[in-house]
Amino acid sequence: MKKWITLLLAAALLLAMTACGSSGAEEESVQTQVSETVQEAAQSETKTETEPETETAEETQTVADENQIYTNPLTGEVTDTDISANRPIAVMLNLLKISLPQSGNGSADMLIEATEEGGITRIMALYQDISGVGNLGTIRSTREYFTLLAMGFDALMVHAGGSSYALNLLSDTGYESINFLTIGDSLYWRDSYRLNNVGTEHSMYTSSDLIEGYLETTTKRTSHESDFVSPYTFTEDGTPDGDSATDVTVSFSSYKDTEFVYDEATGTYAVYFFGGDPYIDENTGEQVTVTNIVILPTLQYTRDDDGRQAYDLTGGTGYFACGGKYIEINWEKGDMYDPLVLTNTDGSQLDLGVGKTYICLVGDTRPITFE
């Protein structure tokens, strides 16, 4: 701008010289014009130097959006988009030895295992964002305690029927689920090999694409209510100040045990079933690994002559393992719609390690070992 003022002054001088042959009135007019032009240029420079341009509200919001960090409320992992308002999808997966391997289990954010009748166990796999998972299966029925846990997550359960207690709970409360035995076969298929060689009950599959397509056409709620708050917090290194837990075994029954072996290089636990069989995701061919292990021993009892099991979900003392160490914790479920809350023994919030979590709901008389 100073360069322009210099040029203007030069032009003014030229005009003044040109005006030398003019009358006094004309000369005065030219000098006045020059003076006004120089003053305007100086004012323009001052304004430019002291009043820089400001960003618009839209531009400011764009910058804020770009700097926003989103996380998965079930894992604490950073996500590209905000998925925190999603209702998780809770898929009931088969765990009989003959039914393995499963599909899609390795993509779950949380896995919850509990014993059913006859000592067998089942898993409820939770997905905050199910897109891109691929095949899911094999799909089995739900039980009352799995349904109660799903309600605490405000999760939309995917299942193939259930015990009378579970189905009555869903009916009496009006809680939404995706029951393949009532919706129809458009959302699942039967694997022909399993159907002919393993058994009908071990052959049902669905997929993330089928579930997403269905949810786009249904009135089922797919987002949390505005007042829903996830109870879980995470820290990059969730290793507690406790005792060694590089090998953890939970004995659910005489039929089923689950073992977790810590890998210091990855900071995760590899999952094994039935005395040393790797727990594999058929979609990827890889072994399932988790960052956190949460063990919830509680009163377990047989409910009826059919051997249906029940658990006291009020709360109690449990264990948390992460980073090769473990500590005692407290846990609480409370009302059917209340979330599963995990705290330290002093009542403070328990921070999980960033990553996947495996929750074991087990009878309080069953052996649990830490090595």
Short mmCIF file of C-alpha atoms in Angstrom, two decimals:
data_model
loop_
_atom_site.label_atom_id
_atom_site.label_comp_id
_atom_site.label_asym_id
_atom_site.label_seq_id
_atom_site.Cartn_x
_atom_site.Cartn_y
_atom_site.Cartn_z
CA MET A 1 0.00 0.00 0.00
CA LYS A 2 2.88 2.40 0.75
CA LYS A 3 4.10 1.82 -2.79
CA TRP A 4 0.73 2.96 -4.11
CA ILE A 5 0.84 6.13 -2.00
CA THR A 6 4.27 6.92 -3.44
CA LEU A 7 2.88 6.50 -6.95
CA LEU A 8 -0.08 8.70 -6.11
CA LEU A 9 2.22 11.42 -4.77
CA ALA A 10 4.23 11.26 -8.00
CA ALA A 11 1.05 11.59 -10.01
CA ALA A 12 -0.01 14.49 -7.86
CA LEU A 13 3.28 16.26 -8.47
CA LEU A 14 2.84 15.77 -12.22
CA LEU A 15 -0.64 17.22 -12.07
CA ALA A 16 0.62 20.15 -10.08
CA MET A 17 3.31 20.84 -12.65
CA THR A 18 0.73 20.59 -15.44
CA ALA A 19 -1.43 23.02 -13.62
CA CYS A 20 1.32 25.66 -13.46
CA GLY A 21 0.00 27.26 -16.60
CA SER A 22 -3.57 27.30 -15.36
CA SER A 23 -5.41 29.93 -13.46
CA GLY A 24 -5.08 30.16 -9.69
CA ALA A 25 -8.56 28.70 -9.16
CA GLU A 26 -7.81 25.69 -11.35
CA GLU A 27 -4.48 25.16 -9.61
CA GLU A 28 -6.18 25.23 -6.20
CA SER A 29 -8.76 22.68 -7.43
CA VAL A 30 -6.07 20.31 -8.63
CA GLN A 31 -4.17 20.58 -5.35
CA THR A 32 -7.38 19.86 -3.42
CA GLN A 33 -8.07 16.71 -5.49
CA VAL A 34 -4.51 15.50 -4.92
CA SER A 35 -4.78 16.05 -1.18
CA GLU A 36 -8.09 14.16 -0.98
CA THR A 37 -6.72 11.23 -3.02
CA VAL A 38 -3.67 10.87 -0.78
CA GLN A 39 -5.82 11.02 2.37
CA GLU A 40 -8.18 8.31 1.02
CA ALA A 41 -5.21 6.04 0.21
CA ALA A 42 -3.75 6.53 3.68
CA GLN A 43 -7.10 5.74 5.33
CA SER A 44 -7.42 2.61 3.19
CA GLU A 45 -3.97 1.43 4.30
CA THR A 46 -4.78 2.05 7.98
CA LYS A 47 -8.02 0.08 7.68
CA THR A 48 -6.23 -2.83 6.02
CA GLU A 49 -3.54 -2.97 8.68
CA THR A 50 -5.83 -2.61 11.71
CA GLU A 51 -8.98 -4.44 10.58
CA PRO A 52 -8.02 -7.89 9.20
CA GLU A 53 -10.74 -10.00 7.61
CA THR A 54 -12.57 -12.34 9.96
CA GLU A 55 -13.83 -15.89 9.25
CA THR A 56 -17.54 -16.35 8.73
CA ALA A 57 -19.55 -18.48 11.19
CA GLU A 58 -19.80 -21.19 8.53
CA GLU A 59 -16.03 -21.28 8.03
CA THR A 60 -15.46 -21.42 11.80
CA GLN A 61 -17.90 -24.35 12.13
CA THR A 62 -16.14 -26.20 9.30
CA VAL A 63 -12.80 -25.88 11.10
CA ALA A 64 -14.42 -27.08 14.36
CA ASP A 65 -15.91 -30.11 12.59
CA GLU A 66 -12.55 -31.02 11.08
CA ASN A 67 -10.92 -30.88 14.52
CA GLN A 68 -13.68 -32.91 16.24
CA ILE A 69 -12.56 -36.30 17.56
CA TYR A 70 -15.20 -39.04 17.60
CA THR A 71 -14.90 -42.28 19.58
CA ASN A 72 -16.70 -45.60 19.76
CA PRO A 73 -18.50 -45.69 23.15
CA LEU A 74 -17.98 -49.47 23.42
CA THR A 75 -14.23 -49.46 22.71
CA GLY A 76 -12.93 -45.92 23.14
CA GLU A 77 -11.37 -46.17 19.67
CA VAL A 78 -11.29 -43.10 17.40
CA THR A 79 -13.84 -43.21 14.56
CA ASP A 80 -14.08 -41.26 11.32
CA THR A 81 -17.70 -40.30 11.95
CA ASP A 82 -19.88 -39.88 15.02
CA ILE A 83 -21.45 -43.30 15.75
CA SER A 84 -22.02 -42.66 19.47
CA ALA A 85 -25.79 -42.22 19.02
CA ASN A 86 -26.21 -45.60 17.28
CA ARG A 87 -28.19 -48.27 19.09
CA PRO A 88 -25.74 -51.20 19.22
CA ILE A 89 -26.71 -54.39 17.41
CA ALA A 90 -26.58 -57.41 19.78
CA VAL A 91 -26.28 -60.71 17.90
CA MET A 92 -26.81 -64.08 19.59
CA LEU A 93 -24.08 -66.49 18.46
CA ASN A 94 -23.78 -70.25 18.85
CA LEU A 95 -20.96 -71.65 21.02
CA LEU A 96 -21.38 -75.42 20.91
CA LYS A 97 -18.09 -76.99 19.91
CA ILE A 98 -19.67 -78.61 16.86
CA SER A 99 -20.92 -75.23 15.65
CA LEU A 100 -17.53 -73.50 15.52
CA PRO A 101 -16.07 -71.47 13.89
CA GLN A 102 -18.36 -68.48 14.08
CA SER A 103 -18.54 -65.58 11.61
CA GLY A 104 -18.31 -61.90 12.49
CA ASN A 105 -17.31 -62.53 16.10
CA GLY A 106 -13.89 -60.95 15.60
CA SER A 107 -15.48 -57.64 14.59
CA ALA A 108 -17.59 -57.30 17.74
CA ASP A 109 -16.83 -54.41 20.09
CA MET A 110 -17.93 -56.43 23.13
CA LEU A 111 -18.54 -60.14 23.63
CA ILE A 112 -20.64 -61.42 26.54
CA GLU A 113 -20.53 -65.14 27.36
CA ALA A 114 -22.83 -66.93 29.82
CA THR A 115 -23.91 -70.48 30.58
CA GLU A 116 -27.21 -71.91 29.43
CA GLU A 117 -28.99 -75.15 30.19
CA GLY A 118 -26.87 -78.31 30.21
CA GLY A 119 -23.63 -76.40 30.80
CA ILE A 120 -23.36 -75.07 27.25
CA THR A 121 -22.61 -71.39 26.74
CA ARG A 122 -23.66 -68.75 24.27
CA ILE A 123 -22.27 -65.36 23.25
CA MET A 124 -23.98 -62.05 22.68
CA ALA A 125 -21.83 -59.98 20.32
CA LEU A 126 -22.29 -56.20 20.43
CA TYR A 127 -21.56 -53.94 17.44
CA GLN A 128 -21.76 -50.16 17.75
CA ASP A 129 -21.55 -49.95 13.96
CA ILE A 130 -22.35 -53.18 12.15
CA SER A 131 -21.62 -51.91 8.64
CA GLY A 132 -18.99 -53.88 6.74
CA VAL A 133 -18.83 -56.80 9.18
CA GLY A 134 -19.99 -59.35 6.60
CA ASN A 135 -21.49 -62.70 7.54
CA LEU A 136 -22.83 -63.21 11.07
CA GLY A 137 -23.52 -66.61 12.53
CA THR A 138 -24.46 -69.03 13.39
CA ILE A 139 -27.50 -67.32 14.93
CA ARG A 140 -29.19 -68.84 17.97
CA SER A 141 -31.93 -68.03 20.46
CA THR A 142 -31.73 -65.66 23.40
CA ARG A 143 -32.23 -66.11 27.14
CA GLU A 144 -33.71 -63.76 29.74
CA TYR A 145 -30.34 -62.65 31.16
CA PHE A 146 -28.91 -61.89 27.72
CA THR A 147 -32.02 -59.86 26.96
CA LEU A 148 -31.70 -57.92 30.22
CA LEU A 149 -28.06 -57.13 29.47
CA ALA A 150 -28.99 -56.00 25.94
CA MET A 151 -31.65 -53.70 27.40
CA GLY A 152 -28.98 -52.05 29.55
CA PHE A 153 -27.00 -51.24 26.40
CA ASP A 154 -30.21 -50.05 24.67
CA ALA A 155 -29.18 -52.58 22.02
CA LEU A 156 -31.29 -53.98 19.20
CA MET A 157 -31.07 -57.76 19.61
CA VAL A 158 -30.79 -60.15 16.66
CA HIS A 159 -31.88 -63.70 17.55
CA ALA A 160 -33.76 -66.81 16.42
CA GLY A 161 -36.43 -67.26 19.07
CA GLY A 162 -35.67 -67.67 22.75
CA SER A 163 -36.73 -69.22 26.03
CA SER A 164 -40.25 -68.50 27.21
CA TYR A 165 -38.82 -66.19 29.88
CA ALA A 166 -36.91 -64.15 27.30
CA LEU A 167 -39.79 -63.96 24.84
CA ASN A 168 -42.25 -62.99 27.58
CA LEU A 169 -39.86 -60.26 28.72
CA LEU A 170 -39.69 -58.86 25.19
CA SER A 171 -43.45 -59.07 24.81
CA ASP A 172 -44.36 -57.62 28.22
CA THR A 173 -42.01 -54.64 27.90
CA GLY A 174 -42.47 -54.07 24.17
CA TYR A 175 -38.69 -54.02 23.83
CA GLU A 176 -37.65 -54.11 20.17
CA SER A 177 -35.67 -56.99 18.72
CA ILE A 178 -35.15 -58.71 15.37
CA ASN A 179 -36.47 -62.24 15.82
CA PHE A 180 -35.82 -64.28 12.69
CA LEU A 181 -38.52 -66.81 13.65
CA THR A 182 -41.22 -64.15 13.44
CA ILE A 183 -39.87 -61.77 10.78
CA GLY A 184 -39.31 -64.44 8.15
CA ASP A 185 -36.50 -65.87 6.05
CA SER A 186 -35.68 -62.73 4.07
CA LEU A 187 -33.07 -61.79 6.71
CA TYR A 188 -31.24 -65.11 6.97
CA TRP A 189 -30.16 -68.19 5.09
CA ARG A 190 -29.19 -71.76 5.93
CA ASP A 191 -25.69 -72.95 5.09
CA SER A 192 -26.15 -76.13 3.04
CA TYR A 193 -23.06 -77.92 4.37
CA ARG A 194 -23.96 -77.26 7.99
CA LEU A 195 -27.58 -78.09 7.34
CA ASN A 196 -26.67 -81.53 5.99
CA ASN A 197 -23.66 -82.36 8.16
CA VAL A 198 -23.86 -80.43 11.42
CA GLY A 199 -27.53 -79.81 12.13
CA THR A 200 -30.32 -77.37 11.37
CA GLU A 201 -29.80 -75.46 14.62
CA HIS A 202 -26.17 -74.77 13.63
CA SER A 203 -26.84 -73.54 10.09
CA MET A 204 -28.50 -70.09 10.34
CA TYR A 205 -26.59 -67.04 9.06
CA THR A 206 -27.34 -63.41 8.42
CA SER A 207 -25.13 -60.51 7.33
CA SER A 208 -24.48 -56.89 8.17
CA ASP A 209 -25.85 -55.87 4.75
CA LEU A 210 -29.14 -57.71 5.34
CA ILE A 211 -29.57 -56.15 8.77
CA GLU A 212 -28.75 -52.64 7.53
CA GLY A 213 -31.13 -53.04 4.59
CA TYR A 214 -33.89 -54.19 6.92
CA LEU A 215 -33.38 -51.28 9.33
CA GLU A 216 -33.71 -48.81 6.44
CA THR A 217 -37.25 -50.07 5.80
CA THR A 218 -38.50 -50.59 9.35
CA THR A 219 -39.81 -48.26 12.03
CA LYS A 220 -37.54 -49.75 14.68
CA ARG A 221 -35.55 -47.12 16.53
CA THR A 222 -31.91 -47.11 15.41
CA SER A 223 -30.57 -44.26 17.59
CA HIS A 224 -30.35 -43.78 21.34
CA GLU A 225 -32.80 -41.49 23.08
CA SER A 226 -31.28 -38.06 23.74
CA ASP A 227 -30.79 -38.76 27.46
CA PHE A 228 -28.83 -42.00 26.98
CA VAL A 229 -25.30 -41.88 28.41
CA SER A 230 -22.77 -44.68 27.97
CA PRO A 231 -21.30 -45.69 31.37
CA TYR A 232 -17.87 -46.68 30.03
CA THR A 233 -14.67 -44.66 30.02
CA PHE A 234 -11.37 -45.60 28.43
CA THR A 235 -7.68 -44.87 28.73
CA GLU A 236 -4.89 -45.63 26.27
CA ASP A 237 -3.13 -47.92 28.74
CA GLY A 238 -5.73 -49.63 30.90
CA THR A 239 -3.26 -51.85 32.76
CA PRO A 240 -4.33 -51.88 36.41
CA ASP A 241 -1.97 -51.84 39.37
CA GLY A 242 -2.61 -55.46 40.26
CA ASP A 243 -1.37 -59.02 40.13
CA SER A 244 -0.21 -61.05 37.15
CA ALA A 245 -2.83 -62.08 34.62
CA THR A 246 -0.94 -63.24 31.55
CA ASP A 247 -3.07 -66.39 31.44
CA VAL A 248 -6.69 -66.24 32.60
CA THR A 249 -9.09 -69.19 32.57
CA VAL A 250 -12.81 -69.07 33.34
CA SER A 251 -14.56 -72.41 33.87
CA PHE A 252 -18.21 -71.92 32.94
CA SER A 253 -19.11 -75.59 33.41
CA SER A 254 -17.66 -79.06 33.11
CA TYR A 255 -18.37 -78.76 29.38
CA LYS A 256 -16.96 -75.29 28.63
CA ASP A 257 -13.96 -73.19 29.65
CA THR A 258 -12.60 -70.01 28.09
CA GLU A 259 -8.91 -69.10 28.25
CA PHE A 260 -7.22 -65.76 27.59
CA VAL A 261 -3.48 -65.64 26.83
CA TYR A 262 -1.74 -62.26 26.92
CA ASP A 263 0.57 -61.13 24.12
CA GLU A 264 2.85 -58.33 25.32
CA ALA A 265 3.76 -57.37 21.75
CA THR A 266 0.16 -56.49 20.85
CA GLY A 267 -1.17 -55.68 24.32
CA THR A 268 -4.13 -57.99 23.74
CA TYR A 269 -5.44 -61.35 24.91
CA ALA A 270 -5.93 -64.20 22.43
CA VAL A 271 -9.09 -66.20 23.15
CA TYR A 272 -9.14 -70.01 23.37
CA PHE A 273 -12.00 -72.47 23.93
CA PHE A 274 -12.31 -76.08 25.09
CA GLY A 275 -8.83 -76.51 26.50
CA GLY A 276 -6.78 -74.74 23.86
CA ASP A 277 -8.74 -74.37 20.59
CA PRO A 278 -8.24 -70.88 19.09
CA TYR A 279 -11.48 -68.89 18.86
CA ILE A 280 -11.60 -68.08 15.13
CA ASP A 281 -13.61 -65.64 13.03
CA GLU A 282 -14.52 -67.53 9.86
CA ASN A 283 -14.82 -64.24 7.94
CA THR A 284 -11.12 -63.49 8.35
CA GLY A 285 -9.58 -66.79 9.45
CA GLU A 286 -7.99 -64.91 12.36
CA GLN A 287 -8.12 -65.63 16.09
CA VAL A 288 -10.28 -63.34 18.19
CA THR A 289 -8.29 -61.00 20.45
CA VAL A 290 -9.48 -58.54 23.10
CA THR A 291 -7.93 -55.78 25.19
CA ASN A 292 -10.09 -56.12 28.30
CA ILE A 293 -11.44 -59.08 30.27
CA VAL A 294 -14.30 -58.50 32.70
CA ILE A 295 -15.41 -61.43 34.88
CA LEU A 296 -18.70 -61.17 36.76
CA PRO A 297 -19.20 -64.06 39.23
CA THR A 298 -22.75 -64.12 40.61
CA LEU A 299 -25.45 -66.41 41.92
CA GLN A 300 -26.49 -68.85 39.19
CA TYR A 301 -29.35 -71.31 39.62
CA THR A 302 -31.58 -73.66 37.65
CA ARG A 303 -34.98 -72.11 37.06
CA ASP A 304 -37.18 -75.00 35.95
CA ASP A 305 -37.33 -78.68 35.04
CA ASP A 306 -36.06 -77.89 31.56
CA GLY A 307 -32.76 -76.72 33.05
CA ARG A 308 -33.21 -73.04 32.19
CA GLN A 309 -30.62 -70.96 34.03
CA ALA A 310 -31.01 -67.69 35.89
CA TYR A 311 -28.51 -65.18 37.27
CA ASP A 312 -28.62 -62.52 39.95
CA LEU A 313 -27.82 -59.38 37.96
CA THR A 314 -28.13 -57.00 40.90
CA GLY A 315 -24.37 -56.65 41.21
CA GLY A 316 -21.37 -57.86 43.15
CA THR A 317 -17.60 -58.21 43.10
CA GLY A 318 -15.74 -59.20 39.95
CA TYR A 319 -12.39 -59.00 38.18
CA PHE A 320 -10.85 -56.81 35.52
CA ALA A 321 -7.78 -57.83 33.50
CA CYS A 322 -5.85 -55.71 31.02
CA GLY A 323 -2.21 -55.46 29.99
CA GLY A 324 -1.29 -58.71 31.77
CA LYS A 325 -2.54 -57.55 35.21
CA TYR A 326 -5.80 -57.90 37.09
CA ILE A 327 -7.67 -56.33 40.00
CA GLU A 328 -10.93 -56.84 41.87
CA ILE A 329 -13.78 -54.55 40.84
CA ASN A 330 -17.40 -53.92 41.71
CA TRP A 331 -20.24 -54.23 39.22
CA GLU A 332 -23.92 -53.36 39.21
CA LYS A 333 -26.84 -53.87 36.82
CA GLY A 334 -29.93 -52.98 38.86
CA ASP A 335 -33.17 -52.39 36.96
CA MET A 336 -33.83 -54.09 33.62
CA TYR A 337 -33.13 -50.89 31.69
CA ASP A 338 -30.08 -49.93 33.74
CA PRO A 339 -26.65 -50.35 32.12
CA LEU A 340 -23.95 -52.67 33.40
CA VAL A 341 -21.76 -50.35 35.50
CA LEU A 342 -18.14 -51.19 36.39
CA THR A 343 -16.27 -49.45 39.21
CA ASN A 344 -13.11 -49.82 41.25
CA THR A 345 -13.53 -51.23 44.76
CA ASP A 346 -13.37 -47.69 46.18
CA GLY A 347 -16.38 -46.73 44.06
CA SER A 348 -14.49 -44.67 41.48
CA GLN A 349 -15.02 -45.10 37.76
CA LEU A 350 -13.16 -48.05 36.20
CA ASP A 351 -11.26 -47.06 33.07
CA LEU A 352 -11.09 -49.78 30.43
CA GLY A 353 -8.21 -50.00 28.00
CA VAL A 354 -8.96 -48.71 24.50
CA GLY A 355 -10.08 -51.77 22.54
CA LYS A 356 -12.47 -54.73 22.61
CA THR A 357 -13.88 -56.23 25.81
CA TYR A 358 -14.84 -59.82 26.69
CA ILE A 359 -17.35 -60.14 29.55
CA CYS A 360 -17.81 -63.46 31.36
CA LEU A 361 -21.05 -63.87 33.34
CA VAL A 362 -20.33 -66.95 35.45
CA GLY A 363 -21.65 -68.77 38.49
CA ASP A 364 -19.93 -67.66 41.69
CA THR A 365 -18.92 -71.23 42.56
CA ARG A 366 -17.05 -71.83 39.29
CA PRO A 367 -13.19 -71.82 39.20
CA ILE A 368 -11.37 -68.74 37.87
CA THR A 369 -7.59 -68.80 37.60
CA PHE A 370 -5.02 -66.05 37.00
CA GLU A 371 -1.40 -66.83 36.20
#
